PDB file of C-alpha atoms in Angstrom:
ATOM      1  CA  UNK A 274     -48.530  14.678 -48.555  1.00 38.00           C
ATOM      2  CA  UNK A 275     -49.272  13.887 -44.855  1.00 37.00           C
ATOM      3  CA  UNK A 276     -45.585  14.178 -43.759  1.00 39.00           C
ATOM      4  CA  UNK A 277     -46.018  17.740 -42.385  1.00 39.00           C
ATOM      5  CA  UNK A 278     -48.728  16.559 -39.943  1.00 35.00           C
ATOM      6  CA  UNK A 279     -46.690  13.607 -38.555  1.00 38.00           C
ATOM      7  CA  UNK A 280     -43.726  15.453 -36.841  1.00 41.00           C
ATOM      8  CA  UNK A 281     -45.299  15.064 -33.308  1.00 41.00           C
ATOM      9  CA  UNK A 282     -45.896  11.359 -33.407  1.00 39.00           C
ATOM     10  CA  UNK A 283     -43.590   9.304 -31.204  1.00 43.00           C
ATOM     11  CA  UNK A 284     -40.974   7.282 -32.847  1.00 45.00           C
ATOM     12  CA  UNK A 285     -41.140   3.605 -32.332  1.00 44.00           C
ATOM     13  CA  UNK A 286     -38.106   1.183 -32.014  1.00 46.00           C
ATOM     14  CA  UNK A 287     -39.763  -2.067 -33.314  1.00 46.00           C
ATOM     15  CA  UNK A 288     -40.967  -2.875 -37.001  1.00 50.00           C
ATOM     16  CA  UNK A 289     -44.345  -0.886 -36.683  1.00 50.00           C
ATOM     17  CA  UNK A 290     -44.735   2.195 -38.845  1.00 48.00           C
ATOM     18  CA  UNK A 291     -42.700   5.011 -37.366  1.00 55.00           C
ATOM     19  CA  UNK A 292     -45.328   7.696 -38.303  1.00 52.00           C
ATOM     20  CA  UNK A 293     -48.875   8.238 -39.429  1.00 50.00           C
ATOM     21  CA  UNK A 294     -47.396   8.991 -42.863  1.00 49.00           C
ATOM     22  CA  UNK A 295     -45.649   5.610 -43.137  1.00 53.00           C
ATOM     23  CA  UNK A 296     -48.938   3.908 -41.939  1.00 47.00           C
ATOM     24  CA  UNK A 297     -51.030   5.690 -44.405  1.00 48.00           C
ATOM     25  CA  UNK A 298     -48.520   5.120 -47.183  1.00 53.00           C
ATOM     26  CA  UNK A 299     -48.477   1.292 -46.635  1.00 52.00           C
ATOM     27  CA  UNK A 300     -52.282   1.234 -46.377  1.00 49.00           C
ATOM     28  CA  UNK A 301     -52.545   3.308 -49.543  1.00 47.00           C
ATOM     29  CA  UNK A 302     -50.031   1.039 -51.415  1.00 49.00           C
ATOM     30  CA  UNK A 303     -51.851  -2.097 -50.344  1.00 49.00           C
ATOM     31  CA  UNK A 304     -55.268  -0.416 -51.381  1.00 49.00           C
ATOM     32  CA  UNK A 305     -53.790   0.679 -54.682  1.00 49.00           C
ATOM     33  CA  UNK A 306     -52.695  -2.901 -55.578  1.00 50.00           C
ATOM     34  CA  UNK A 307     -56.005  -4.253 -54.684  1.00 50.00           C
ATOM     35  CA  UNK A 308     -57.869  -1.541 -56.745  1.00 49.00           C
ATOM     36  CA  UNK A 309     -55.488  -2.208 -59.624  1.00 46.00           C
ATOM     37  CA  UNK A 310     -56.252  -6.021 -59.453  1.00 48.00           C
ATOM     38  CA  UNK A 311     -60.069  -5.283 -59.283  1.00 49.00           C
ATOM     39  CA  UNK A 312     -59.904  -2.715 -62.237  1.00 49.00           C
ATOM     40  CA  UNK A 313     -57.696  -5.275 -64.230  1.00 47.00           C
ATOM     41  CA  UNK A 314     -60.391  -8.030 -63.631  1.00 50.00           C
ATOM     42  CA  UNK A 315     -63.136  -5.804 -64.680  1.00 51.00           C
ATOM     43  CA  UNK A 316     -61.396  -4.524 -67.742  1.00 49.00           C
ATOM     44  CA  UNK A 317     -60.411  -7.982 -68.722  1.00 53.00           C
ATOM     45  CA  UNK A 318     -63.944  -9.153 -68.285  1.00 56.00           C
ATOM     46  CA  UNK A 319     -65.287  -6.120 -70.381  1.00 57.00           C
ATOM     47  CA  UNK A 320     -62.774  -6.622 -73.057  1.00 62.00           C
ATOM     48  CA  UNK A 321     -63.269 -10.415 -73.309  1.00 67.00           C
ATOM     49  CA  UNK A 322     -64.815 -11.214 -76.750  1.00 72.00           C
ATOM     50  CA  UNK A 323     -67.794 -13.217 -77.055  1.00 69.00           C
ATOM     51  CA  UNK A 324     -65.505 -15.928 -78.750  1.00 74.00           C
ATOM     52  CA  UNK A 325     -63.428 -16.038 -75.646  1.00 75.00           C
ATOM     53  CA  UNK A 326     -66.497 -16.370 -73.329  1.00 74.00           C
ATOM     54  CA  UNK A 327     -67.787 -19.181 -75.749  1.00 75.00           C
ATOM     55  CA  UNK A 328     -64.353 -20.983 -75.229  1.00 84.00           C
ATOM     56  CA  UNK A 329     -64.787 -20.713 -71.509  1.00 86.00           C
ATOM     57  CA  UNK A 330     -68.322 -22.214 -71.687  1.00 86.00           C
ATOM     58  CA  UNK A 331     -66.892 -25.068 -73.938  1.00 90.00           C
ATOM     59  CA  UNK A 332     -64.056 -25.831 -71.445  1.00 90.00           C
ATOM     60  CA  UNK A 333     -66.627 -26.205 -68.677  1.00 92.00           C
ATOM     61  CA  UNK A 334     -68.910 -28.288 -70.894  1.00 94.00           C
ATOM     62  CA  UNK A 335     -66.040 -30.666 -71.326  1.00 93.00           C
ATOM     63  CA  UNK A 336     -65.432 -31.250 -67.571  1.00 93.00           C
ATOM     64  CA  UNK A 337     -69.104 -30.990 -66.411  1.00 94.00           C
ATOM     65  CA  UNK A 338     -69.549 -34.637 -65.695  1.00 96.00           C
ATOM     66  CA  UNK A 339     -66.630 -35.005 -63.434  1.00 94.00           C
ATOM     67  CA  UNK A 340     -66.533 -31.292 -62.025  1.00 94.00           C
ATOM     68  CA  UNK A 341     -68.322 -31.884 -58.821  1.00 95.00           C
ATOM     69  CA  UNK A 342     -66.151 -34.990 -57.767  1.00 94.00           C
ATOM     70  CA  UNK A 343     -62.982 -33.268 -58.844  1.00 92.00           C
ATOM     71  CA  UNK A 344     -63.998 -30.172 -56.848  1.00 90.00           C
ATOM     72  CA  UNK A 345     -64.782 -32.348 -53.640  1.00 91.00           C
ATOM     73  CA  UNK A 346     -61.534 -34.330 -53.871  1.00 92.00           C
ATOM     74  CA  UNK A 347     -59.213 -31.364 -54.816  1.00 92.00           C
ATOM     75  CA  UNK A 348     -60.487 -29.224 -51.931  1.00 90.00           C
ATOM     76  CA  UNK A 349     -60.515 -32.257 -49.360  1.00 93.00           C
ATOM     77  CA  UNK A 350     -64.299 -31.443 -48.962  1.00 91.00           C
ATOM     78  CA  UNK A 351     -63.734 -27.795 -47.994  1.00 93.00           C
ATOM     79  CA  UNK A 352     -65.950 -26.741 -50.840  1.00 92.00           C
ATOM     80  CA  UNK A 353     -68.775 -28.183 -48.941  1.00 93.00           C
ATOM     81  CA  UNK A 354     -68.032 -26.372 -45.699  1.00 93.00           C
ATOM     82  CA  UNK A 355     -67.504 -22.888 -47.401  1.00 92.00           C
ATOM     83  CA  UNK A 356     -70.834 -23.315 -49.207  1.00 92.00           C
ATOM     84  CA  UNK A 357     -72.518 -23.970 -45.987  1.00 92.00           C
ATOM     85  CA  UNK A 358     -70.757 -21.090 -44.073  1.00 92.00           C
ATOM     86  CA  UNK A 359     -71.625 -18.691 -47.029  1.00 91.00           C
ATOM     87  CA  UNK A 360     -75.182 -19.507 -47.301  1.00 93.00           C
ATOM     88  CA  UNK A 361     -75.531 -19.983 -43.595  1.00 91.00           C
ATOM     89  CA  UNK A 362     -74.784 -16.200 -42.960  1.00 90.00           C
ATOM     90  CA  UNK A 363     -77.112 -15.298 -45.825  1.00 91.00           C
ATOM     91  CA  UNK A 364     -80.378 -13.178 -44.935  1.00 93.00           C
ATOM     92  CA  UNK A 365     -83.337 -15.336 -46.201  1.00 94.00           C
ATOM     93  CA  UNK A 366     -84.714 -14.055 -49.550  1.00 94.00           C
ATOM     94  CA  UNK A 367     -87.645 -14.803 -51.642  1.00 95.00           C
ATOM     95  CA  UNK A 368     -85.581 -14.928 -54.958  1.00 94.00           C
ATOM     96  CA  UNK A 369     -81.904 -15.280 -55.547  1.00 94.00           C
ATOM     97  CA  UNK A 370     -79.705 -14.907 -58.751  1.00 94.00           C
ATOM     98  CA  UNK A 371     -76.822 -17.368 -58.981  1.00 93.00           C
ATOM     99  CA  UNK A 372     -74.275 -15.959 -61.619  1.00 92.00           C
ATOM    100  CA  UNK A 373     -72.013 -18.830 -62.740  1.00 92.00           C
ATOM    101  CA  UNK A 374     -74.289 -21.325 -61.250  1.00 95.00           C
ATOM    102  CA  UNK A 375     -72.355 -24.245 -62.581  1.00 95.00           C
ATOM    103  CA  UNK A 376     -73.831 -27.487 -61.243  1.00 97.00           C
ATOM    104  CA  UNK A 377     -75.999 -25.749 -58.880  1.00 96.00           C
ATOM    105  CA  UNK A 378     -74.602 -26.556 -55.437  1.00 96.00           C
ATOM    106  CA  UNK A 379     -74.801 -23.099 -54.028  1.00 95.00           C
ATOM    107  CA  UNK A 380     -78.274 -22.893 -55.345  1.00 95.00           C
ATOM    108  CA  UNK A 381     -79.352 -26.160 -53.772  1.00 96.00           C
ATOM    109  CA  UNK A 382     -77.590 -25.266 -50.505  1.00 96.00           C
ATOM    110  CA  UNK A 383     -79.602 -22.071 -50.380  1.00 95.00           C
ATOM    111  CA  UNK A 384     -82.875 -23.851 -50.951  1.00 95.00           C
ATOM    112  CA  UNK A 385     -82.126 -26.544 -48.460  1.00 95.00           C
ATOM    113  CA  UNK A 386     -81.253 -24.105 -45.727  1.00 95.00           C
ATOM    114  CA  UNK A 387     -84.365 -22.099 -46.407  1.00 94.00           C
ATOM    115  CA  UNK A 388     -82.278 -18.978 -47.354  1.00 94.00           C
ATOM    116  CA  UNK A 389     -84.114 -18.875 -50.693  1.00 94.00           C
ATOM    117  CA  UNK A 390     -87.432 -19.697 -51.835  1.00 93.00           C
ATOM    118  CA  UNK A 391     -86.571 -19.489 -55.679  1.00 93.00           C
ATOM    119  CA  UNK A 392     -83.170 -19.510 -57.353  1.00 94.00           C
ATOM    120  CA  UNK A 393     -82.462 -18.453 -60.865  1.00 94.00           C
ATOM    121  CA  UNK A 394     -79.084 -19.485 -62.400  1.00 94.00           C
ATOM    122  CA  UNK A 395     -77.029 -18.378 -65.374  1.00 92.00           C
ATOM    123  CA  UNK A 396     -73.900 -20.006 -66.682  1.00 92.00           C
ATOM    124  CA  UNK A 397     -71.723 -19.942 -69.812  1.00 90.00           C
ATOM    125  CA  UNK A 398     -71.696 -23.738 -69.742  1.00 93.00           C
ATOM    126  CA  UNK A 399     -75.026 -25.382 -70.695  1.00 95.00           C
ATOM    127  CA  UNK A 400     -73.462 -28.760 -69.841  1.00 96.00           C
ATOM    128  CA  UNK A 401     -72.708 -27.694 -66.225  1.00 95.00           C
ATOM    129  CA  UNK A 402     -76.364 -26.491 -65.862  1.00 96.00           C
ATOM    130  CA  UNK A 403     -77.681 -29.700 -67.357  1.00 96.00           C
ATOM    131  CA  UNK A 404     -75.791 -31.588 -64.554  1.00 97.00           C
ATOM    132  CA  UNK A 405     -77.549 -28.989 -62.077  1.00 96.00           C
ATOM    133  CA  UNK A 406     -80.817 -29.690 -63.502  1.00 95.00           C
ATOM    134  CA  UNK A 407     -80.447 -33.493 -63.054  1.00 96.00           C
ATOM    135  CA  UNK A 408     -79.271 -32.927 -59.495  1.00 96.00           C
ATOM    136  CA  UNK A 409     -82.253 -30.719 -58.691  1.00 95.00           C
ATOM    137  CA  UNK A 410     -84.555 -33.272 -60.266  1.00 94.00           C
ATOM    138  CA  UNK A 411     -82.787 -36.220 -58.361  1.00 95.00           C
ATOM    139  CA  UNK A 412     -83.129 -34.289 -55.050  1.00 94.00           C
ATOM    140  CA  UNK A 413     -86.994 -33.868 -55.587  1.00 93.00           C
ATOM    141  CA  UNK A 414     -86.645 -30.069 -55.927  1.00 90.00           C
ATOM    142  CA  UNK A 415     -88.548 -28.016 -58.660  1.00 78.00           C
ATOM    143  CA  UNK A 416     -86.330 -27.321 -61.599  1.00 64.00           C
TER     144      UNK A 416
END
């Protein structure tokens, strides 16, 4: 497609693309893979039945009491760092929606760092949200 426009590009002797065409083709291929993965994820989410979504909620209900500790241990504490980084770069807002709020760590971090005045959360797991409600009460935040 772009090959006819790349005849005057100097050739390189190392591993870099030898033409604009090759560079565009590599970028296009990478983008196509990313777009395919995104569309596959969206398609999978749309096609997922209510029963399958309920099963995911049940799975997280079953691990809710140990989820936070497991997350901290298996990530070697990096989960705390990335939350602080993500929220730290956020523009302050009055209200925030936390989709898949889980046990509320992201929401609580946003409140503590004055990045959100009010957070509404939704999740497939009621037990994860119950843990979050307990954490909010224990921290003296409004729930």
